[in-house]
Coordinates of C-alpha atoms in Angstrom, one line a residue:
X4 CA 0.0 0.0 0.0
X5 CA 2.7 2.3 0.9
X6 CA 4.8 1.4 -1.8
X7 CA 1.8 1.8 -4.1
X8 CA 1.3 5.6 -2.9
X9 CA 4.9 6.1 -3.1
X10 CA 4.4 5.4 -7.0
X11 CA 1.7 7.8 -7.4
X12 CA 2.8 10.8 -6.1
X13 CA 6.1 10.2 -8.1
X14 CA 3.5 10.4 -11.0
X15 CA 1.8 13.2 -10.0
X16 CA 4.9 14.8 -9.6
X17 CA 6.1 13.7 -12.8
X18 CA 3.4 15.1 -14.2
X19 CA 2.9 18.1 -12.9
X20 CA 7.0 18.9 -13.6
X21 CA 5.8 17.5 -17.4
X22 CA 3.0 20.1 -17.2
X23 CA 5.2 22.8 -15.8
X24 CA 7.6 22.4 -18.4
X25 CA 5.0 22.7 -21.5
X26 CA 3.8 25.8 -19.8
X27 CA 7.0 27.6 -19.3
X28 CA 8.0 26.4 -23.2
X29 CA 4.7 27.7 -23.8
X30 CA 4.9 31.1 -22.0
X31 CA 8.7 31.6 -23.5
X32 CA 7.2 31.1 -26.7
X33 CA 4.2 33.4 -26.3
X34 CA 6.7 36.1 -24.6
X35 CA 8.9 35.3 -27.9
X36 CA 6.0 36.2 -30.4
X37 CA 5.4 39.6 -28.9
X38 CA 8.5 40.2 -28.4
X39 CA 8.9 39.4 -31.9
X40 CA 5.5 41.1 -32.8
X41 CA 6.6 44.4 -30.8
X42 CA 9.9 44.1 -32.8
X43 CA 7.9 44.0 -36.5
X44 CA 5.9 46.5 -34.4
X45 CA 9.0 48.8 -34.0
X46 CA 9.9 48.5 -37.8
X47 CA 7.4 49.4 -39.3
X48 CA 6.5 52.6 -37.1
X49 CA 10.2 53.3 -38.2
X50 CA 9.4 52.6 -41.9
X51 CA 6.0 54.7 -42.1
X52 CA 8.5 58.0 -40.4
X53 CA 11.1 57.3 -42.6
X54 CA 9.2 57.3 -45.7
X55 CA 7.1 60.4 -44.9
X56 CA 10.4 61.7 -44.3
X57 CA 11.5 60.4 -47.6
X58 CA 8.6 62.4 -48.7
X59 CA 8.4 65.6 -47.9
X60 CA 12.2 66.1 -48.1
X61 CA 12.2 65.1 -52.0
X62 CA 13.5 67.7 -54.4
X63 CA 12.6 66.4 -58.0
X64 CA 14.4 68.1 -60.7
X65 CA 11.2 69.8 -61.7
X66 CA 10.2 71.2 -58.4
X67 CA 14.3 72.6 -58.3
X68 CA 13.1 74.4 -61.6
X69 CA 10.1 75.9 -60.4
X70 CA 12.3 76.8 -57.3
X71 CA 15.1 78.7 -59.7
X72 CA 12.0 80.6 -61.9
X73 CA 10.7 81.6 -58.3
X74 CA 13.7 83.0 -57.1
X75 CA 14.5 84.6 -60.5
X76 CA 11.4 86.3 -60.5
X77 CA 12.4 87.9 -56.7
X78 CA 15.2 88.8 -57.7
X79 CA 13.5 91.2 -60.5
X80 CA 11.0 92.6 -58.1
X81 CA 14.1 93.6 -55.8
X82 CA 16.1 94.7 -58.6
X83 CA 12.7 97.0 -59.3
X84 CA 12.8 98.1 -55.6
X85 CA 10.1 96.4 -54.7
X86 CA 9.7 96.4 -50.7
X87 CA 7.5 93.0 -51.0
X88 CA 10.5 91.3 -52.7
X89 CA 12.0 88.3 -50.7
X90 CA 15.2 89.5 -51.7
X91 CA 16.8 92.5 -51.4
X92 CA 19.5 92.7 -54.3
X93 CA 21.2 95.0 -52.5
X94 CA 23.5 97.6 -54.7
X95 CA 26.8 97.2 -53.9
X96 CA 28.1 100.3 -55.5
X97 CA 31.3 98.3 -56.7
X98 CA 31.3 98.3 -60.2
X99 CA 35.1 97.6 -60.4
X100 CA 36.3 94.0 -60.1
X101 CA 39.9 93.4 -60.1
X102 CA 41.6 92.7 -63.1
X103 CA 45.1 91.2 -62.1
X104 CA 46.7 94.4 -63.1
X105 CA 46.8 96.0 -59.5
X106 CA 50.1 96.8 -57.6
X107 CA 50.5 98.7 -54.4
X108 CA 50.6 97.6 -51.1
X109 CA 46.9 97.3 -49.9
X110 CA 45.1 96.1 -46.1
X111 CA 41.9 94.6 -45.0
X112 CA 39.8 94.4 -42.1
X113 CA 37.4 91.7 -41.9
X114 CA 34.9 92.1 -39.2
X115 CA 32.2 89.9 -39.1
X116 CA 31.9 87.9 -35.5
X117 CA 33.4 87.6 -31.9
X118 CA 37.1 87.7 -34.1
X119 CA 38.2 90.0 -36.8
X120 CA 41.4 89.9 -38.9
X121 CA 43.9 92.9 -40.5
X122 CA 45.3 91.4 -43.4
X123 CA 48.0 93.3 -45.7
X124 CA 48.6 92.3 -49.3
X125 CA 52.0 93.2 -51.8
X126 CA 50.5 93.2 -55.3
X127 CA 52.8 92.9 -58.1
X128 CA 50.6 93.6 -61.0
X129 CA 49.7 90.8 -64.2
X130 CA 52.8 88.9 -64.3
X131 CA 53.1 88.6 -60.2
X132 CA 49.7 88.9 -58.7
X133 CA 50.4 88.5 -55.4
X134 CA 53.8 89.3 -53.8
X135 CA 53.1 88.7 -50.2
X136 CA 50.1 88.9 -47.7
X137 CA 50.0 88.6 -43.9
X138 CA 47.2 88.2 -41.5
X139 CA 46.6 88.2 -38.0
X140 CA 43.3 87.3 -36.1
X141 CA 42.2 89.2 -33.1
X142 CA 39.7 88.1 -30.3
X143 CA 37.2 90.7 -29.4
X144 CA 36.4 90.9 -25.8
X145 CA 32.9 90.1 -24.9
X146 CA 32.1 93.6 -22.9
X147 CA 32.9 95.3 -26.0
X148 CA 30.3 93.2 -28.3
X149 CA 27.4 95.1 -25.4
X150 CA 29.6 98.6 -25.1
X151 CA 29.7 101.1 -27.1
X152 CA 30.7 101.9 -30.6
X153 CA 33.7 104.3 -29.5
X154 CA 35.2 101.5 -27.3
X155 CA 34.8 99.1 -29.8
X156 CA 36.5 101.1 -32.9
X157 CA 39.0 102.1 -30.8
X158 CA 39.7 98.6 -30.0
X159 CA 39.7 97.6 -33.2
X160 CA 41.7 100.7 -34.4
X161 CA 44.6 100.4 -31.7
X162 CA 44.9 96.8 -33.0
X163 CA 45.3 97.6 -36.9
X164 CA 47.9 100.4 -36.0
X165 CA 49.7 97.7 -34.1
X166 CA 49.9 95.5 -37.2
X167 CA 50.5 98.2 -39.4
X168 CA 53.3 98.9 -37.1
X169 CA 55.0 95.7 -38.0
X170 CA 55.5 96.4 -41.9
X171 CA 58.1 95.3 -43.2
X172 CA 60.5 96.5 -45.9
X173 CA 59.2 94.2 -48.6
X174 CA 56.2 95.6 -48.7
X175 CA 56.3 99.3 -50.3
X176 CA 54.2 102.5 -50.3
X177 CA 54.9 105.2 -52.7
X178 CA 56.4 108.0 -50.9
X179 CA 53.8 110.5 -50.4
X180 CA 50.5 108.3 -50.5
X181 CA 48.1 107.1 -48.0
X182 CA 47.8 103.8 -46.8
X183 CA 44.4 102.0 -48.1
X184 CA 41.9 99.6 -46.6
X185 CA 39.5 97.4 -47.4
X186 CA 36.7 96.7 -44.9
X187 CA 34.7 93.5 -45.1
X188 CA 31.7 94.3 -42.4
X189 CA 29.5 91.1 -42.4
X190 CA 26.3 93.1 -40.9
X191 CA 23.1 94.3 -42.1
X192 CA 24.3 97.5 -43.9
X193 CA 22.4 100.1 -46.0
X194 CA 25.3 101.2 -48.3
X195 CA 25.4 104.5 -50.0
X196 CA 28.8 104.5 -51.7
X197 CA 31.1 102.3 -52.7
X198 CA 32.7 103.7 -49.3
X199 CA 29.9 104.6 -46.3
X200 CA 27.0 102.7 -45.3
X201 CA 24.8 102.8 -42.1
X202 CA 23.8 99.5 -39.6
X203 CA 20.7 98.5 -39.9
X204 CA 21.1 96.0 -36.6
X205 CA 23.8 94.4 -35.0
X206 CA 23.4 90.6 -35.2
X207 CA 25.9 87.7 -34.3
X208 CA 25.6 88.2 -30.1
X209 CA 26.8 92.2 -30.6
X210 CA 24.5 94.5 -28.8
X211 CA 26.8 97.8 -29.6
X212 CA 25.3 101.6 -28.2
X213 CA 25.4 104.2 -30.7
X214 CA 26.0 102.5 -34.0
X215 CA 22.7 101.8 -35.5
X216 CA 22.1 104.3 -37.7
X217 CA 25.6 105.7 -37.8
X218 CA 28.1 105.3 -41.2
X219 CA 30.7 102.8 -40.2
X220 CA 33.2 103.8 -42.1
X221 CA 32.9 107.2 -40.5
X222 CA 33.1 105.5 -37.0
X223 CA 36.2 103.3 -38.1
X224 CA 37.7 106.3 -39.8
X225 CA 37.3 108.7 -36.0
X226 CA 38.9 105.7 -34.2
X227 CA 41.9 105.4 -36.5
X228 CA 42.7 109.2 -36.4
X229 CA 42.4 108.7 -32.8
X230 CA 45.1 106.4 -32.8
X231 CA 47.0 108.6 -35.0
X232 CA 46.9 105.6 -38.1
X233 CA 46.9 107.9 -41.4
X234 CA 44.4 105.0 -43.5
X235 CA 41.5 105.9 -46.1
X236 CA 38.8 103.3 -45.6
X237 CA 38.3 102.8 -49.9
X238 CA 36.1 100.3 -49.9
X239 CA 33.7 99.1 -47.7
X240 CA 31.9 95.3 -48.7
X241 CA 30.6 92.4 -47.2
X242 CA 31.8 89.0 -47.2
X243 CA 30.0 87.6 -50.7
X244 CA 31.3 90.7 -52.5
X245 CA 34.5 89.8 -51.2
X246 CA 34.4 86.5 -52.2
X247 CA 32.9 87.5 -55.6
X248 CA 36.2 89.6 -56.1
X249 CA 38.7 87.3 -54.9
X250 CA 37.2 85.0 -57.0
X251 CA 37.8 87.5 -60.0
X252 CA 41.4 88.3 -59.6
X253 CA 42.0 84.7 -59.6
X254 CA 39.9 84.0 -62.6
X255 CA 38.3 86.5 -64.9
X256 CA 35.8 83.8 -65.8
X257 CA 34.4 84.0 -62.3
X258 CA 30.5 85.9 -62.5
X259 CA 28.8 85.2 -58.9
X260 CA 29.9 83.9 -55.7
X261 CA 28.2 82.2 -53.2
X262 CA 28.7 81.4 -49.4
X263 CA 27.6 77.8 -48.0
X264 CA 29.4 78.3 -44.7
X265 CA 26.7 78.5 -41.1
X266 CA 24.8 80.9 -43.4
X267 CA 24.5 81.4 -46.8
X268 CA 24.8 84.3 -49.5
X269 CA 25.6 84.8 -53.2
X270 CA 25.9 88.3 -54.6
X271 CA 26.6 88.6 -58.2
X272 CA 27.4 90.7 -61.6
X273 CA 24.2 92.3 -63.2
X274 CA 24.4 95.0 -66.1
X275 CA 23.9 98.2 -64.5
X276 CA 20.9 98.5 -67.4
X277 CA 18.9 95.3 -66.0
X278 CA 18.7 97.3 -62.4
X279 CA 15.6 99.9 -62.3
X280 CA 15.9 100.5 -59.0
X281 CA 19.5 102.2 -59.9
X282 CA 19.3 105.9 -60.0
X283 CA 22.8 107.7 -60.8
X284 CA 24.8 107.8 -63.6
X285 CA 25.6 104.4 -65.4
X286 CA 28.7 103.1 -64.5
X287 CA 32.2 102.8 -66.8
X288 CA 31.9 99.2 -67.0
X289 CA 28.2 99.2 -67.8
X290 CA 28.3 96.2 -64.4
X291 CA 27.5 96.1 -61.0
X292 CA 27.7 93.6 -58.5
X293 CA 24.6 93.1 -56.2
X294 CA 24.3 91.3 -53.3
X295 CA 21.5 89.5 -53.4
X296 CA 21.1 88.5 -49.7
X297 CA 19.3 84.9 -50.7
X298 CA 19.2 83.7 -47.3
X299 CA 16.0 85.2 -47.0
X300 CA 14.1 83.9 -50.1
X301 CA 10.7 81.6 -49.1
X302 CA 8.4 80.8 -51.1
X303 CA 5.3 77.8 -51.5
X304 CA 7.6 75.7 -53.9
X305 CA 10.4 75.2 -51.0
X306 CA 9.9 71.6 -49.8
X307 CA 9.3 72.7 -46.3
X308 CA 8.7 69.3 -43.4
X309 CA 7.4 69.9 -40.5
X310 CA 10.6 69.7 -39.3
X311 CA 11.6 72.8 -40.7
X312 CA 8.1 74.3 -39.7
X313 CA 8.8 73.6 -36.1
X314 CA 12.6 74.8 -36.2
X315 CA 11.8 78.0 -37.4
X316 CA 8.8 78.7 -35.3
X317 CA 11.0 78.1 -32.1
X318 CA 14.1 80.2 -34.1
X319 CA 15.0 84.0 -32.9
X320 CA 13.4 84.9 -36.6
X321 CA 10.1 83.0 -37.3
X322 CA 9.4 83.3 -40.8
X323 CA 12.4 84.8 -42.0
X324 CA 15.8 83.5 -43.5
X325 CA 14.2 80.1 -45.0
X326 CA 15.5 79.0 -47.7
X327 CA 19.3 79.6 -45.0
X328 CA 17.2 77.2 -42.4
X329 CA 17.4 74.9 -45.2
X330 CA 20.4 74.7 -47.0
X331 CA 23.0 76.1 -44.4
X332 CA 25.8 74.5 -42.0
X333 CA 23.7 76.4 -38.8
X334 CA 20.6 74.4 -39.1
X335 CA 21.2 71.0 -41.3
X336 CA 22.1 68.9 -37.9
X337 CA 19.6 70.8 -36.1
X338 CA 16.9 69.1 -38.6
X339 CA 18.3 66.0 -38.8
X340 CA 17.6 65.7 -35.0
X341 CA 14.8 66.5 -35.1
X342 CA 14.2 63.7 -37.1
X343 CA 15.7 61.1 -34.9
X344 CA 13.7 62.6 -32.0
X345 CA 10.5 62.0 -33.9
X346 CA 12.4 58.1 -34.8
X347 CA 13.3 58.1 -30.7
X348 CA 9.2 58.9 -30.1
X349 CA 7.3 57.3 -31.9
X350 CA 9.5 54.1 -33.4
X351 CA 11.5 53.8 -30.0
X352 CA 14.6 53.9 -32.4
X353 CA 17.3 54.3 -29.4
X354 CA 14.9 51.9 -26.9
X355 CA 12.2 52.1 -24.4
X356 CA 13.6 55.5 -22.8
X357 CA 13.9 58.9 -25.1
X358 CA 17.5 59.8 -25.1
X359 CA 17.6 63.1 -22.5
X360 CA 20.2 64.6 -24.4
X361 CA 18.6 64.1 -28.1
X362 CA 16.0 66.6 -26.5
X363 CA 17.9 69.6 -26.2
X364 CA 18.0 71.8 -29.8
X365 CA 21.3 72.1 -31.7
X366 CA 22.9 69.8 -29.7
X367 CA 24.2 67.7 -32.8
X368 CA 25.9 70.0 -35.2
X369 CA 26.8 69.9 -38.6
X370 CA 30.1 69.1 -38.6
X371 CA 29.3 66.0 -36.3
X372 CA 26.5 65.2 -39.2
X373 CA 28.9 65.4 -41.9
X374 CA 30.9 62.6 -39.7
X375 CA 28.5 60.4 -39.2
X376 CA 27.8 60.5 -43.4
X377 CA 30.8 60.2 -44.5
X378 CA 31.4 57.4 -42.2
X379 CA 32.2 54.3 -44.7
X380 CA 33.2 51.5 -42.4
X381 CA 31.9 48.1 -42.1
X382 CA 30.3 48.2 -38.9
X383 CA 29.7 52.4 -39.2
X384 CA 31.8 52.3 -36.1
X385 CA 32.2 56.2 -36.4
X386 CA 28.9 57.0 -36.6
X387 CA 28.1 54.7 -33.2
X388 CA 30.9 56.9 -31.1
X389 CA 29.1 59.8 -32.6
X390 CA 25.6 58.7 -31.3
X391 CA 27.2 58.0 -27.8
X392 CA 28.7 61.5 -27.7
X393 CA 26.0 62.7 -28.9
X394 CA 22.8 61.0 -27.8
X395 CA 23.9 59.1 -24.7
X396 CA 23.3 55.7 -26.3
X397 CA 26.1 53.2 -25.8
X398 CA 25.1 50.6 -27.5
X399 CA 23.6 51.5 -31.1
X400 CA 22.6 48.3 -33.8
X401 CA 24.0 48.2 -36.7
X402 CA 20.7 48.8 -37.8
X403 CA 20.3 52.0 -35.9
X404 CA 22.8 53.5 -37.2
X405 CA 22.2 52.9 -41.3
X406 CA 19.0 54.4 -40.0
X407 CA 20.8 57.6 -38.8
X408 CA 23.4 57.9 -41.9
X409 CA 20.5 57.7 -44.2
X410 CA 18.5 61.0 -42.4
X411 CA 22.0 62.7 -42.6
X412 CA 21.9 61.5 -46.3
X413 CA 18.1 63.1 -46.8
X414 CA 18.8 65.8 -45.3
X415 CA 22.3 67.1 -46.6
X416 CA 20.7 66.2 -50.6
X417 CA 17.9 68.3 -50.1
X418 CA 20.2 71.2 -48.8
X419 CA 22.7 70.8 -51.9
X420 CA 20.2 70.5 -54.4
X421 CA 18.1 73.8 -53.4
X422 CA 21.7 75.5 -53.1
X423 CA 21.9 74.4 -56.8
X424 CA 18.9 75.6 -57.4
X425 CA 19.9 78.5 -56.2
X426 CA 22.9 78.7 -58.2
X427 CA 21.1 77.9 -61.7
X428 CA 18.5 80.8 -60.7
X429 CA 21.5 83.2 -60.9
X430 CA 22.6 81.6 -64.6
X431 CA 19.3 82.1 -65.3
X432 CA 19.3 85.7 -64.4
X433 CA 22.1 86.5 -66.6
X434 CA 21.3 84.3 -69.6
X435 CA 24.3 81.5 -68.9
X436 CA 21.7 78.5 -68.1
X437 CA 22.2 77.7 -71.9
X438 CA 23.7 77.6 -74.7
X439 CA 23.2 80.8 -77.3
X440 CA 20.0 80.0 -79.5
X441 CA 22.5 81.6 -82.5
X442 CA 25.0 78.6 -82.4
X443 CA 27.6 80.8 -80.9
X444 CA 30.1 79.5 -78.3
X445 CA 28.6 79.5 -74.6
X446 CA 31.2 81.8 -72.5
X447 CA 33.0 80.0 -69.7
X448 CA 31.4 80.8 -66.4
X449 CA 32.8 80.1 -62.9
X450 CA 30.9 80.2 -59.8
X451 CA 33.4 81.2 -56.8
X452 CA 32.3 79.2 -53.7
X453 CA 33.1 79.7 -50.6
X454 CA 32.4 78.7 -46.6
X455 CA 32.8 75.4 -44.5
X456 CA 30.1 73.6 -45.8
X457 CA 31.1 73.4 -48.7
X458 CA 34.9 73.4 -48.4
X459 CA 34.5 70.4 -45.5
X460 CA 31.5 68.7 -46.4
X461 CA 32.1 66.1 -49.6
X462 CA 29.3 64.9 -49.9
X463 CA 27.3 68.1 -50.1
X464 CA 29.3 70.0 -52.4
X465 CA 29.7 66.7 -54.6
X466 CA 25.6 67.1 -54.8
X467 CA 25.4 70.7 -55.6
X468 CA 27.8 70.1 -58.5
X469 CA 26.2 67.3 -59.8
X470 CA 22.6 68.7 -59.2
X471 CA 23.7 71.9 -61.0
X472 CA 24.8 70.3 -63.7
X473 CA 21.8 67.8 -63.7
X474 CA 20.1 71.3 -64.5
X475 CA 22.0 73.0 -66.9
X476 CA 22.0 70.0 -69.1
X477 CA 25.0 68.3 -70.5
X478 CA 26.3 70.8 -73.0
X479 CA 25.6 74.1 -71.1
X480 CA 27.3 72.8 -67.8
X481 CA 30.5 71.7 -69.9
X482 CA 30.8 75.3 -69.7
X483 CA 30.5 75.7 -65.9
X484 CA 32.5 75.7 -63.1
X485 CA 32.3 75.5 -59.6
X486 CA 35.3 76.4 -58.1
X487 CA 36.6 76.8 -54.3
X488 CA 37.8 80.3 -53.5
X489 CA 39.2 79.5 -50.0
X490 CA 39.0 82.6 -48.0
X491 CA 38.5 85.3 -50.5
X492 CA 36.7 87.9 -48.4
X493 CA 39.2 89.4 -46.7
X494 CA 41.9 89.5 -49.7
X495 CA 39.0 90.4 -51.9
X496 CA 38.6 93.7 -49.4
X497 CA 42.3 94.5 -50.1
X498 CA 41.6 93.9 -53.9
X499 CA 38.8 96.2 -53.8
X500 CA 40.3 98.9 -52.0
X501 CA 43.2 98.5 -54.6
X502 CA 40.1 98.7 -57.9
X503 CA 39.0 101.7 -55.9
X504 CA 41.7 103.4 -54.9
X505 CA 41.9 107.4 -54.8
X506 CA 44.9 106.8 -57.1
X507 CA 43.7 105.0 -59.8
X508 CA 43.5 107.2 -62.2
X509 CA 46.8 108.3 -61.7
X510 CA 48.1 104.5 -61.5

């Protein structure tokens, strides 16, 4: 009897292990299947963001078209003076580009943030260009960006009749002249001449009393008889015109320039005929460069995401500088996380918990975007660092982050291919989009481009080049060239102050 019992419970025991067993299988494969359904799950909330991404960030080559005919026909309302223009075409009043023959000894001041250089230049003429050139960059201190516009003059002042102090014998000024700068001011101007304009507003952090309103040549001019520096300010541009005449005295092919830098600008030459706002005398050369301010264009064709939307509601600006939000190093990382935020919401893309840090605006900038793209390892081993600098996340998939490189990828084509778009609106502007309807040969044309977008980020300036000549069409861009002009504001201001000097006509 006792044995008999002793048998059954081992039974029931058996069993109920046997049972145990089937349920826990069971319940691991139940807990598999939504784990594997909440996985599927996962994907394809990614999928449905990335595709409406996908979506509204697409630029076909007929919407870039519309784009360019848009901007073209802002530029001709601001070229009419039209205050409802989104562009400004500003007039630059230089209407004299180099031409290589310069010589003299010639300096620049390039203000245009928290640091400005002096730069002086030895110009041999044709057959030596450029004899010599030295620079030095100077910090400003931050009470004098909130002070006032004597203090900061001065400052600047005492610091160019330091440098000038260091001259030495190889460069030469004719006995008897007056030393002559260049000033590239990178502020909202409204010129007059080709040498006074007044501030409209300071921007970039400066906060300066007494300037608005004021001529800044005649402020920098005060501060430098102050420090008892005999210098005639000759020519007074911003950094695009600089750029545009750098350009120039490199190659005389060279007809616009454009900025892809944190910001973005192109200023170019018009015929002084095509500009009906312009009310003096025509000029010698029958040109004038314009700066056409383009950061500022907007208009229904621009792809704008809801992304973008949100960005610029919660910008400084609302509603102004849009097609810059798009297309410019300040603001392309800034959108793509966004993107991953909305990934990080709604598709759980870096797990359960919304990376803290992936909350907080700007915090992934450019330059670490442009890392992560051009990242072409295996494993995309840069990119994952990246996101744990960036994000917080120490562990990424490999999956994660081919999800990341491809945002960086939407994002930065969209931006290069409006910033052709841009570009081909110019051509358009001055009839070199195609080739002459008579059979004639189409002029070379060069495009000088300048900023550290461009200059640092391949795979953007690879797109605007092959986007711009997607656009032009094989036998007109044969013709075109996009070329790096590394720098050329501030020795395009000592070039300009040379086209314009007060001794030209004696030269």
């Amino acid at each position: 009897m006792g044995k008999a019992a002793a048998v059954g419970t081992a039974v029931v025991v058996c069993a109920a292990v046997g049972v145990a067993v089937v349920v826990a299988r069971r319940r691991r494969r139940r807990e598999a299947e939504l784990q594997g359904s909440a996985e599927a799950d996962r994907k394809r909330r990614a999928a449905a963001v990335i595709e409406e991404v996908e979506r509204s960030l697409s630029t076909p080559t007929a919407l870039l078209r519309s784009i360019a005919d848009a901007m073209v026909s802002e530029m001709e309302r601001g070229l009419r003076g039209d205050i409802h223009s989104q562009l400004k075409m500003l007039i630059s009043y230089v209407d004299n580009l180099p031409t290589g023959d310069e010589h003299g000894l010639y300096y620049a001041l390039d203000l245009g943030g928290t640091n400005f250089r002096v730069l002086r230049v030895q110009l041999g003429g044709r057959e030596k260009r450029v004899v010599k050139q030295q620079y030095e960059e100077v910090s400003i201190p931050p009470h004098l960006m909130v002070g006032s516009s004597m203090e900061l003059f001065d400052f600047i002042a005492a610091a160019l009749a330091k440098f000038v102090d260091t001259e030495a014998e190889d460069f030469h000024l004719p006995e008897g002249r007056q030393r002559e700068l260049g000033f590239t001011f990178s502020f909202p101007v409204n010129q007059i001449s080709i040498s006074s304009g007044t501030l409209i507003k300071w921007t970039k952090g400066f906060s300066v009393n007494g300037t608005v309103g004021a001529d800044v040549v005649s402020e920098l001019s005060k501060a430098m008889e102050r420090q008892g520096l005999d210098m005639k300010v000759t020519a007074l541009v911003n950094d695009t015109v600089g750029t545009l005449a750098g350009g120039r005295y490199m190659d005389n092919d060279v007809v616009a320039a454009v900025i892809l830098g944190t910001g973005t600008n192109a200023a170019y030459v018009e015929h002084a005929n095509a500009i009906p706002k312009w009310t003096g005398l025509l000029p010698k050369s029958g040109n004038m460069v314009i700066n056409t301010e383009w950061g500022s264009f907007k208009s229904d064709k621009l792809p704008l995401s809801e992304y973008d939307k949100a960005m610029d509601f919660e910008s400084l600006n609302p509603g102004e500088q849009i097609y810059e939000k798009m297309i410019s190093g300040m603001y392309l990382g800034e959108i793509v996380r966004r993107i991953l935020l909305k990934l990080a919401h709604d598709a759980s893309l870096f797990g359960d918990v919304v990376p803290s840090k992936l909350e907080q605006p700007f915090v992934l900038r450019t330059p670490d975007m442009s890392a992560m793209h051009h990242d072409s390892s295996h494993d995309l081993k840069i990119l994952g660092a990246k996101l744990k600098d960036i994000v917080g996340v120490a562990d990424t998939s490999l999956e994660v982050r081919y999800i990341t490189r491809h945002i960086c990828d939407l994002v930065a084509e969209r931006g290069a291919r409006l910033a052709a778009a841009g570009i081909y609106s110019i051509l358009k502007k001055i009839g070199r989009d195609k080739v002459p309807s008579n059979g004639s040969k189409m002029p070379r044309t060069v495009i000088a481009l300048d900023g550290g977008l461009y200059e640092h980020y391949k795979k953007f300036s690879s797109c605007v080049e092959t986007t711009l000549t997607d656009l032009l069409g094989e036998e007109a861009s044969s013709s075109v060239v996009a070329k790096l002009a590394n720098d050329g504001s501030g020795i395009g201001a000592a070039l300009l102050a040379a086209s314009h000097s007060q001794y030209a006509d004696v030269d």
